[in-house]
Coordinates of C-alpha atoms in Angstrom, one line a residue:
Chain Q
M1 CA -60.5 27.4 38.7
D2 CA -60.9 28.3 42.3
G3 CA -57.6 28.3 44.2
Q4 CA -55.6 28.9 41.0
D5 CA -52.7 31.3 41.2
Q6 CA -53.9 34.2 39.0
A7 CA -50.4 35.2 38.1
Y8 CA -50.5 32.3 35.6
N9 CA -52.8 31.5 32.7
F10 CA -54.7 28.3 33.2
A11 CA -52.1 25.5 33.1
Y12 CA -49.1 27.8 32.9
L13 CA -48.8 28.1 29.1
D14 CA -50.4 30.9 27.2
E15 CA -53.3 30.0 24.9
Q16 CA -51.3 30.5 21.6
T17 CA -48.7 28.1 22.8
K18 CA -51.3 25.5 23.7
R19 CA -52.9 25.9 20.4
M20 CA -49.6 25.3 18.6
I21 CA -49.0 22.2 20.8
R22 CA -52.6 20.9 20.2
R23 CA -52.0 21.2 16.4
A24 CA -48.8 19.1 16.8
I25 CA -50.8 16.6 18.8
L26 CA -53.6 16.4 16.2
K27 CA -51.1 15.9 13.5
G28 CA -49.4 13.2 15.6
L29 CA -52.7 11.4 16.1
A30 CA -53.4 11.6 12.4
V31 CA -50.0 10.0 11.5
P32 CA -49.4 7.5 14.4
G33 CA -45.8 7.2 15.3
Y34 CA -44.6 10.2 13.2
Q35 CA -42.5 12.7 15.1
V36 CA -44.1 16.1 14.7
P37 CA -41.7 19.0 15.4
F38 CA -43.1 21.7 17.7
A39 CA -41.7 24.9 19.2
S40 CA -40.9 23.7 22.7
R41 CA -41.1 26.4 25.4
E42 CA -38.8 27.0 28.3
M43 CA -40.5 25.5 31.3
P44 CA -39.7 26.2 35.0
M45 CA -37.9 22.9 35.3
P46 CA -34.7 21.5 33.8
Y47 CA -34.6 19.5 30.5
G48 CA -34.8 15.8 31.4
W49 CA -37.4 16.4 34.1
G50 CA -40.3 16.1 31.8
T51 CA -40.6 19.4 30.0
G52 CA -42.1 17.8 27.0
G53 CA -44.6 15.8 29.0
V54 CA -45.6 18.9 31.0
Q55 CA -46.2 20.9 27.9
V56 CA -48.4 18.2 26.4
S57 CA -50.3 17.8 29.6
A58 CA -50.8 21.6 29.8
A59 CA -52.1 21.7 26.3
V60 CA -54.7 18.9 26.7
M61 CA -55.8 19.8 30.3
V62 CA -59.2 21.2 31.1
P63 CA -60.4 22.4 34.5
E64 CA -62.6 19.4 35.0
D65 CA -59.6 17.0 34.6
R66 CA -58.3 14.8 37.4
F67 CA -54.5 14.5 37.1
K68 CA -52.1 11.8 38.1
V69 CA -48.3 11.8 37.7
I70 CA -46.1 8.8 38.0
D71 CA -42.3 8.5 37.8
Q72 CA -41.1 4.9 37.3
G73 CA -44.6 3.8 38.4
A74 CA -44.5 5.7 41.7
D75 CA -46.7 8.6 42.7
D76 CA -44.4 9.7 45.5
T77 CA -41.1 10.3 43.9
T78 CA -39.6 13.8 43.5
N79 CA -40.3 14.2 39.8
A80 CA -43.9 13.1 40.2
V81 CA -44.6 15.2 43.3
S82 CA -43.2 18.4 41.8
I83 CA -45.1 18.0 38.5
R84 CA -48.3 17.2 40.3
K85 CA -47.8 20.3 42.5
F86 CA -47.0 22.4 39.5
F87 CA -50.4 21.7 37.9
E88 CA -52.3 22.0 41.2
K89 CA -50.9 25.4 41.5
T90 CA -51.1 26.6 37.9
A91 CA -54.3 24.9 36.7
G92 CA -56.1 24.2 40.0
V93 CA -57.1 20.8 38.7
A94 CA -58.0 17.9 41.0
V95 CA -55.2 15.3 41.5
T96 CA -55.3 11.7 42.3
E97 CA -53.1 8.7 42.8
R98 CA -55.8 6.3 41.6
T99 CA -55.1 5.2 38.0
G100 CA -58.8 4.4 37.4
E101 CA -60.0 7.8 38.5
A102 CA -57.5 9.9 36.6
T103 CA -58.4 11.5 33.3
V104 CA -54.9 12.7 32.4
I105 CA -51.9 10.6 33.5
Q106 CA -48.4 11.9 32.9
T107 CA -45.8 9.2 33.2
R108 CA -42.1 8.8 33.1
H109 CA -40.8 5.3 32.2
R110 CA -43.9 3.2 33.0
I111 CA -47.5 2.3 31.8
P112 CA -49.8 1.8 34.8
E113 CA -50.6 -1.9 35.6
E114 CA -54.3 -1.2 35.7
E115 CA -55.8 -1.3 32.2
L116 CA -56.6 2.2 30.9
G117 CA -60.0 2.9 29.4
E118 CA -61.5 5.2 26.8
G119 CA -61.6 8.8 27.9
Q120 CA -58.2 8.6 29.6
V121 CA -55.1 10.3 28.2
L122 CA -51.6 8.9 28.9
V123 CA -48.8 11.5 28.5
Y124 CA -45.2 10.2 28.2
Q125 CA -42.1 12.1 29.0
V126 CA -39.6 11.3 26.3
P127 CA -35.9 12.0 26.5
I128 CA -34.8 10.9 23.0
P129 CA -37.7 10.5 20.5
E130 CA -35.6 9.2 17.6
P131 CA -35.3 5.4 17.8
L132 CA -32.5 5.4 15.2
R133 CA -30.4 8.1 16.9
F134 CA -27.6 5.9 18.3
L135 CA -27.2 4.1 15.1
E136 CA -27.4 7.0 12.7
P137 CA -26.2 10.3 14.1
S138 CA -27.5 12.5 11.2
E139 CA -31.0 13.9 11.7
V140 CA -31.3 14.6 8.0
E141 CA -30.6 10.9 7.3
T142 CA -32.9 9.5 10.0
R143 CA -35.8 11.7 8.7
K144 CA -35.2 10.3 5.3
M145 CA -35.1 6.8 6.6
H146 CA -38.5 7.3 8.3
A147 CA -39.9 8.9 5.2
L148 CA -38.7 6.0 3.0
E149 CA -39.5 3.3 5.6
E150 CA -35.8 2.1 5.6
Y151 CA -35.7 0.4 8.9
G152 CA -33.2 -2.3 8.3
L153 CA -30.8 -0.5 10.7
M154 CA -33.1 -1.0 13.6
H155 CA -32.6 -4.7 13.3
V156 CA -28.9 -4.3 13.2
K157 CA -29.1 -3.0 16.8
L158 CA -31.1 -6.1 17.8
Y159 CA -28.6 -8.3 15.8
E160 CA -25.8 -6.7 17.8
D161 CA -27.7 -7.5 21.0
I162 CA -28.0 -11.2 20.2
A163 CA -24.4 -11.5 18.9
R164 CA -23.0 -10.0 22.1
H165 CA -25.4 -11.3 24.7
G166 CA -27.1 -14.3 23.2
A167 CA -30.5 -12.7 23.4
I168 CA -32.1 -9.3 22.6
S169 CA -30.8 -7.5 25.7
T170 CA -32.6 -4.2 25.0
A171 CA -34.8 -4.1 28.1
Y172 CA -36.3 -0.6 27.8
A173 CA -37.1 1.9 25.0
Y174 CA -37.6 -1.3 22.9
P175 CA -38.4 -0.2 19.4
V176 CA -41.9 -0.8 18.0
K177 CA -43.6 -0.5 14.6
V178 CA -46.8 1.4 14.6
E179 CA -49.6 0.4 12.3
G180 CA -47.1 -1.3 10.0
R181 CA -45.5 2.1 9.1
Y182 CA -43.4 4.2 11.5
V183 CA -40.8 2.7 13.8
M184 CA -41.2 4.5 17.1
D185 CA -39.3 4.8 20.4
P186 CA -41.9 4.1 23.1
S187 CA -39.8 6.2 25.6
P188 CA -37.8 4.4 28.2
I189 CA -40.6 2.1 29.4
P190 CA -39.6 -1.5 30.2
K191 CA -40.3 -3.8 27.3
F192 CA -42.7 -5.5 29.7
D193 CA -45.0 -2.6 29.0
N194 CA -44.8 -2.8 25.2
P195 CA -47.8 -5.1 24.7
K196 CA -49.9 -2.7 26.8
M197 CA -49.5 0.0 24.2
E198 CA -52.4 -1.4 22.2
M199 CA -54.9 0.3 24.6
A200 CA -58.1 2.1 24.7
A201 CA -56.6 5.4 26.0
V202 CA -55.0 8.1 23.9
Q203 CA -51.2 8.1 24.2
L204 CA -49.2 11.2 23.7
F205 CA -45.4 11.5 23.7
G206 CA -43.7 14.8 24.4
A207 CA -39.9 15.4 24.1
G208 CA -39.2 18.9 25.2
R209 CA -35.5 19.2 24.6
E210 CA -35.7 17.5 21.2
Q211 CA -38.9 19.5 20.3
R212 CA -40.9 16.5 19.1
I213 CA -44.4 15.3 19.8
Y214 CA -45.8 11.9 18.6
A215 CA -49.0 10.0 19.4
L216 CA -50.9 6.8 19.3
P217 CA -54.7 6.9 18.9
P218 CA -56.7 4.4 20.8
Y219 CA -56.5 0.7 19.6
T220 CA -53.5 1.5 17.4
K221 CA -51.5 -1.6 16.3
V222 CA -48.1 -1.6 18.0
V223 CA -45.7 -4.4 17.2
S224 CA -42.3 -4.9 19.0
L225 CA -39.5 -5.6 16.5
D226 CA -37.8 -9.0 16.7
F227 CA -36.3 -11.9 14.7
E228 CA -38.2 -15.0 13.6
D229 CA -35.8 -17.1 15.7
H230 CA -35.5 -14.7 18.6
P231 CA -39.1 -13.5 19.2
F232 CA -40.0 -10.5 21.4
D233 CA -40.1 -11.4 25.1
P234 CA -41.8 -8.9 27.4
S235 CA -39.8 -10.2 30.4
K236 CA -39.9 -9.1 34.0
A237 CA -38.1 -10.2 37.2
D238 CA -39.1 -13.8 37.9
H239 CA -40.6 -13.2 41.3
P240 CA -43.8 -12.2 43.0
C241 CA -44.1 -8.8 44.6
D242 CA -42.9 -9.1 48.2
L243 CA -45.5 -6.6 49.5
C244 CA -48.7 -7.5 47.6
G245 CA -47.9 -10.9 46.2
A246 CA -48.7 -9.9 42.6
E247 CA -47.2 -12.2 39.9
D248 CA -48.2 -10.2 36.9
S249 CA -46.8 -6.7 37.7
Y250 CA -43.5 -5.2 36.8
L251 CA -41.1 -5.3 39.7
D252 CA -38.4 -3.1 41.1
E253 CA -35.5 -4.7 42.9
V254 CA -34.8 -3.0 46.2
I255 CA -31.6 -3.6 48.2
V256 CA -32.6 -3.7 51.8
D257 CA -29.3 -4.2 53.7
D258 CA -25.5 -4.4 53.0
A259 CA -25.5 -8.2 53.3
G260 CA -27.0 -8.9 49.9
G261 CA -30.6 -8.7 51.1
R262 CA -33.1 -7.6 48.6
M263 CA -36.8 -7.5 47.9
F264 CA -38.9 -7.2 44.8
V265 CA -41.8 -4.8 44.9
C266 CA -44.3 -3.5 42.3
S267 CA -43.0 -0.4 40.6
D268 CA -46.6 0.8 40.3
T269 CA -47.3 2.1 43.8
D270 CA -51.0 2.6 43.2
Y271 CA -51.5 -1.0 42.0
C272 CA -49.5 -2.4 44.9
G273 CA -51.3 -0.3 47.5
T274 CA -54.8 -1.1 46.1
R275 CA -53.9 -4.8 46.2
Q276 CA -52.7 -4.6 49.8
A277 CA -55.8 -2.7 50.8
N278 CA -57.8 -5.6 49.3
G279 CA -56.0 -8.0 51.6
H280 CA -53.3 -9.4 49.3
R281 CA -50.0 -10.0 51.1
G282 CA -46.5 -10.8 49.8
A283 CA -43.7 -12.7 51.5
L284 CA -42.1 -9.7 53.2
A285 CA -45.2 -7.6 53.9
A286 CA -45.6 -6.3 57.5
E287 CA -48.6 -7.9 59.2
D288 CA -50.1 -4.5 60.0
A289 CA -49.5 -2.9 56.7
A290 CA -52.3 -1.1 54.8
Chain F
M1 CA -18.2 -13.2 -22.3
S2 CA -20.1 -15.1 -25.0
N3 CA -23.6 -13.9 -24.2
L4 CA -22.8 -10.2 -24.4
Q5 CA -24.7 -9.7 -27.5
E6 CA -27.8 -11.4 -26.2
S7 CA -28.6 -8.8 -23.5
G8 CA -28.3 -5.1 -23.7
P9 CA -25.9 -3.0 -21.7
L10 CA -26.2 -3.0 -17.9
L11 CA -25.4 0.7 -17.6
S12 CA -25.6 3.2 -20.4
V13 CA -24.2 6.7 -19.7
R14 CA -25.2 9.5 -22.0
D15 CA -23.6 13.0 -22.1
V16 CA -23.2 13.2 -18.3
A17 CA -21.9 16.5 -17.0
K18 CA -21.5 18.0 -13.6
F19 CA -20.4 21.5 -12.9
Y20 CA -19.3 23.1 -9.6
G21 CA -20.4 26.7 -10.3
A22 CA -18.3 27.8 -13.3
R23 CA -15.9 24.9 -12.8
V24 CA -16.2 21.7 -14.6
G25 CA -16.5 18.5 -12.6
C26 CA -16.9 16.3 -15.6
R27 CA -18.6 16.7 -19.0
D28 CA -19.5 14.9 -22.2
V29 CA -19.1 11.4 -20.7
S30 CA -20.8 8.7 -22.6
F31 CA -20.2 4.9 -22.5
D32 CA -21.9 1.6 -22.2
L33 CA -21.1 -1.0 -19.6
W34 CA -22.0 -4.6 -20.4
P35 CA -22.9 -7.3 -18.0
G36 CA -19.7 -8.9 -16.5
E37 CA -17.5 -6.1 -17.7
V38 CA -15.1 -4.2 -15.6
M39 CA -14.4 -0.6 -16.5
G40 CA -11.4 1.3 -15.2
I41 CA -11.4 5.1 -14.9
V42 CA -7.9 6.6 -14.5
G43 CA -6.6 10.2 -14.3
E44 CA -4.8 12.5 -12.0
S45 CA -6.3 14.2 -8.9
G46 CA -8.9 16.7 -9.9
S47 CA -9.6 15.1 -13.3
G48 CA -13.2 14.5 -12.4
K49 CA -13.1 10.7 -12.0
T50 CA -14.6 10.6 -8.5
T51 CA -17.2 13.2 -9.5
L52 CA -18.1 11.0 -12.4
L53 CA -18.3 7.9 -10.3
N54 CA -20.6 9.7 -7.7
C55 CA -22.8 10.9 -10.6
L56 CA -23.1 7.3 -11.8
A57 CA -23.8 5.9 -8.4
G58 CA -26.5 8.3 -7.5
Q59 CA -24.5 10.1 -4.8
L60 CA -24.4 13.3 -6.9
T61 CA -27.0 14.6 -9.3
P62 CA -25.5 15.3 -12.7
D63 CA -26.4 18.7 -14.2
H64 CA -26.9 17.1 -17.7
G65 CA -27.2 13.8 -19.3
E66 CA -28.7 10.4 -18.5
V67 CA -27.5 7.3 -16.5
L68 CA -29.6 4.4 -17.7
F69 CA -29.5 1.2 -15.6
D70 CA -30.9 -2.1 -16.6
T71 CA -33.3 -2.6 -13.7
R72 CA -34.7 -6.1 -13.0
T73 CA -38.3 -5.0 -13.4
D74 CA -38.5 -2.1 -15.9
G75 CA -35.4 -2.7 -18.0
L76 CA -33.3 0.4 -18.9
K77 CA -34.3 3.3 -16.6
D78 CA -32.7 6.7 -16.0
T79 CA -31.4 6.6 -12.5
V80 CA -31.0 10.4 -12.4
R81 CA -34.7 11.0 -12.8
M82 CA -36.1 8.0 -11.0
S83 CA -37.7 8.7 -7.5
E84 CA -35.4 8.7 -4.5
P85 CA -36.9 5.6 -2.9
E86 CA -36.3 3.7 -6.1
R87 CA -32.7 4.9 -6.3
R88 CA -32.0 4.1 -2.7
M89 CA -33.5 0.7 -3.2
L90 CA -31.1 0.1 -6.1
R91 CA -28.2 1.3 -3.9
R92 CA -28.8 -1.4 -1.3
T93 CA -29.7 -4.2 -3.7
D94 CA -28.3 -4.1 -7.2
W95 CA -25.5 -1.6 -6.6
A96 CA -22.6 -1.7 -4.3
F97 CA -20.2 1.1 -3.5
V98 CA -16.7 0.4 -2.1
H99 CA -15.2 3.6 -0.6
Q100 CA -11.5 4.4 -0.6
H101 CA -11.6 4.7 3.2
A102 CA -13.2 1.7 4.7
H103 CA -14.5 3.7 7.6
E104 CA -16.8 5.7 5.3
G105 CA -18.4 2.5 4.1
L106 CA -18.6 0.6 7.4
R107 CA -20.4 1.2 10.6
M108 CA -17.4 1.3 12.9
N109 CA -19.4 0.8 16.1
V110 CA -21.2 -2.3 14.8
S111 CA -19.6 -5.8 14.8
A112 CA -18.3 -7.3 11.6
G113 CA -21.3 -9.7 11.4
G114 CA -23.7 -6.8 11.8
N115 CA -22.0 -4.8 9.1
V116 CA -22.3 -7.7 6.7
G117 CA -25.9 -8.4 7.8
E118 CA -27.1 -4.8 7.5
R119 CA -27.9 -5.0 3.8
L120 CA -29.7 -8.4 4.3
M121 CA -31.8 -6.9 7.0
A122 CA -32.4 -3.8 4.9
V123 CA -34.1 -6.0 2.3
G124 CA -36.2 -7.8 4.8
A125 CA -34.1 -10.7 6.3
R126 CA -35.6 -11.3 9.8
N127 CA -34.0 -14.6 10.8
Y128 CA -31.0 -14.2 13.0
G129 CA -29.6 -17.7 12.3
Q130 CA -29.7 -17.2 8.6
I131 CA -28.2 -13.7 8.7
R132 CA -25.4 -15.0 10.8
E133 CA -24.7 -17.9 8.6
E134 CA -24.6 -15.7 5.6
A135 CA -22.3 -13.3 7.3
L136 CA -19.9 -16.1 8.3
D137 CA -19.9 -17.4 4.7
W138 CA -19.0 -14.0 3.4
L139 CA -16.3 -13.4 6.0
G140 CA -14.8 -16.6 4.8
R141 CA -15.0 -15.6 1.2
V142 CA -13.1 -12.4 1.9
E143 CA -10.6 -14.3 4.0
I144 CA -11.6 -13.0 7.4
S145 CA -11.5 -15.7 10.1
G146 CA -15.0 -16.6 11.4
E147 CA -14.0 -16.0 15.0
R148 CA -13.7 -12.3 14.3
I149 CA -17.4 -12.0 13.4
D150 CA -18.3 -10.3 16.7
D151 CA -15.3 -7.9 16.7
R152 CA -15.8 -4.3 15.6
P153 CA -14.1 -3.0 12.5
S154 CA -12.1 -0.6 14.7
A155 CA -10.2 -3.7 15.9
F156 CA -9.4 -4.6 12.3
S157 CA -6.3 -3.7 10.2
G158 CA -6.7 -1.5 7.1
G159 CA -6.7 -4.4 4.7
M160 CA -9.2 -6.4 6.8
R161 CA -11.5 -3.4 6.9
Q162 CA -11.4 -3.0 3.2
R163 CA -12.2 -6.7 2.8
L164 CA -15.0 -6.4 5.3
Q165 CA -16.4 -3.5 3.3
I166 CA -16.3 -5.6 0.2
A167 CA -18.1 -8.5 1.9
R168 CA -20.7 -6.0 3.3
N169 CA -21.4 -4.8 -0.2
L170 CA -21.5 -8.0 -2.1
V171 CA -23.7 -10.0 0.3
T172 CA -26.9 -9.1 -1.4
G173 CA -25.5 -10.2 -4.8
P174 CA -25.3 -6.8 -6.5
R175 CA -24.9 -6.6 -10.3
L176 CA -22.9 -3.4 -10.4
V177 CA -20.1 -2.4 -8.1
F178 CA -18.7 1.1 -7.9
M179 CA -15.2 1.3 -6.5
D180 CA -13.4 4.5 -5.5
E181 CA -9.7 3.8 -5.2
P182 CA -10.3 0.5 -3.4
T183 CA -6.6 -0.1 -2.8
G184 CA -5.6 3.5 -1.9
G185 CA -3.8 3.8 1.4
L186 CA -2.9 0.1 1.7
D187 CA 0.7 -1.2 1.5
V188 CA 1.7 -3.2 -1.6
S189 CA 1.5 -6.7 -0.3
V190 CA -2.0 -6.1 1.2
Q191 CA -3.0 -4.4 -2.1
A192 CA -1.9 -7.5 -4.0
R193 CA -4.0 -9.7 -1.8
L194 CA -7.0 -7.5 -2.1
L195 CA -6.7 -7.3 -5.9
D196 CA -6.4 -11.0 -6.1
L197 CA -9.5 -11.4 -4.0
L198 CA -11.4 -8.8 -6.0
R199 CA -10.5 -10.3 -9.3
G200 CA -11.7 -13.7 -8.0
L201 CA -15.0 -12.4 -6.8
V202 CA -15.7 -10.3 -9.9
R203 CA -15.0 -13.3 -12.1
E204 CA -16.9 -15.8 -9.9
M205 CA -20.0 -13.7 -9.5
G206 CA -20.0 -12.3 -13.0
L207 CA -20.0 -8.8 -11.5
S208 CA -19.8 -5.6 -13.5
A209 CA -17.7 -3.0 -12.0
I210 CA -16.5 0.6 -12.4
I211 CA -13.2 1.2 -10.7
V212 CA -11.8 4.6 -10.2
T213 CA -8.1 4.7 -9.5
H214 CA -4.9 6.5 -10.2
D215 CA -3.0 3.3 -10.0
L216 CA -2.4 1.9 -13.5
A217 CA -1.4 -1.5 -12.1
V218 CA -4.8 -1.9 -10.6
V219 CA -6.6 -1.4 -13.8
R220 CA -4.2 -3.5 -15.7
L221 CA -5.1 -6.4 -13.4
L222 CA -8.8 -5.8 -13.0
A223 CA -10.3 -3.8 -15.8
D224 CA -11.4 -5.0 -19.3
R225 CA -11.7 -1.5 -20.5
L226 CA -10.2 1.8 -19.6
M227 CA -11.2 5.5 -19.8
V228 CA -8.5 8.1 -19.2
M229 CA -9.8 11.4 -17.9
K230 CA -8.2 14.9 -17.8
G231 CA -9.8 18.2 -16.9
G232 CA -13.2 16.6 -16.6
E233 CA -13.3 15.0 -20.0
V234 CA -12.5 11.6 -21.3
V235 CA -9.4 11.9 -23.4
E236 CA -9.0 8.3 -24.4
A237 CA -10.9 5.1 -24.1
G238 CA -10.4 1.5 -25.2
L239 CA -9.4 -2.0 -24.1
T240 CA -7.1 -1.8 -21.1
D241 CA -4.1 -3.5 -22.7
Q242 CA -4.5 -1.5 -25.8
V243 CA -4.6 1.9 -24.1
L244 CA -1.7 1.1 -21.7
D245 CA 0.5 -0.5 -24.3
D246 CA -0.1 1.9 -27.1
P247 CA -1.3 5.2 -25.6
Q248 CA -2.5 7.7 -28.3
H249 CA -3.3 10.8 -26.4
G250 CA -0.4 12.9 -25.1
Y251 CA -1.7 12.8 -21.5
T252 CA -2.1 9.1 -21.5
Q253 CA 1.5 8.7 -22.8
L254 CA 2.6 10.9 -19.9
L255 CA 0.6 8.9 -17.4
V256 CA 1.9 5.6 -18.7
S257 CA 5.5 6.8 -18.8
S258 CA 5.3 8.2 -15.2
V259 CA 4.8 4.8 -13.6
L260 CA 7.8 4.1 -11.4
Q261 CA 9.7 1.0 -12.3
V262 CA 11.2 -1.1 -9.6

């Protein structure tokens, strides 16, 4: 804990709060996909910036951890940088940008491309934990629907998508069914990432404003909802990465000039950088890059 | 109507009572509803008819009495005391509830097709093509043009909304339909068309129905039997024509004589 600012308890939150959050996490792990209420604390950042994820990270973090934060896949965006600095200062933990080396990864809107292993924890920042929220405004009713497994309404949303757009147009926060029981909002990750949720790492979801925590234990069965004649399609931009040439990673479209020029690049910066360091080149990569 | 004797009643109501504090919502209501039968409940505002309907349909819990429904698996079963999942299952399969205001019974931000398909998806339909086909079929049966299938109910007229609500409710082939003033708030020509449609569907599908209304013309047209309520109690019951043509109770006489003649 050297270098830690002693004005704070380890990882900012007091021990009683962490205990309360750990209890919620354990309950969430015991009932995968179930939204556990918890007494979310005020954090020194605005709601919507990952207050839920930060509290979950703080509760699971130990001094030996190596911490990574990504925002839309990138390590170097404002949100990621400020949260990483926050824990460097308040917990004194080591930080990294390497997915494979991290023990705790806090993420906003992406799952890293590199496969996560046992012993790693993936913490999601969740804006709206209730998958049925925009269909059924009453919290009393949605809780009852979860309790009684009444999920027909979720398919009404997918039906509406097909009726209006000819295909299921929900591209992120795509609803999943966990272990054949709870329907869960996977947070706004692209549906491309949905199949990755059956993984070896522990996945924890924290929603600070909505005061909910839910979780997926390792190797939990996660099925994306669909219709028999409109099966789930984890689509991505049909293009290789212009920097590293990867064909299998999720891409961001970047506008490069005002004449319609654009390029597609991996949203996972660590994945893209590692590939470039290993000599992979995309169509628009600078010759002297990496 | 010939096989009435062979099977038991579809719904059997015993001594149902509901109190709001010291006030009476309804009390001492008992009757049997047979398969294929349409029962009308009439009375003035505040007579307890909607309270009674909500008690029967599981929307309110009566303080006293039993509501026995002939379930497909277990035969007659008290819906008041059955578990909530079971009751909610009944509500989206064997029962249907048509609200007075269509917007209470519809999802206004979901297309007409989605509204009709919801009950199908709630009972496990997972084939888009089939759901859509079924929805188109039902829109046709309630005289809504198929090209409106992707429009939202907010773009529909009052009469169309009410017809859409009926389609949405009948799509799973329920055996018992509860209707709360189904023609309230519609103008007379639309009312006539809706009643005509309802009468056709009830006869064609062999539905049983309980219709709450204050409009005697509606029950005359639709109901086989009639209950007249006042102050939370049933004051007169019998065959519709009999009650309306030869009312015995003072209040029924008043009600029948108050109908405006054109």
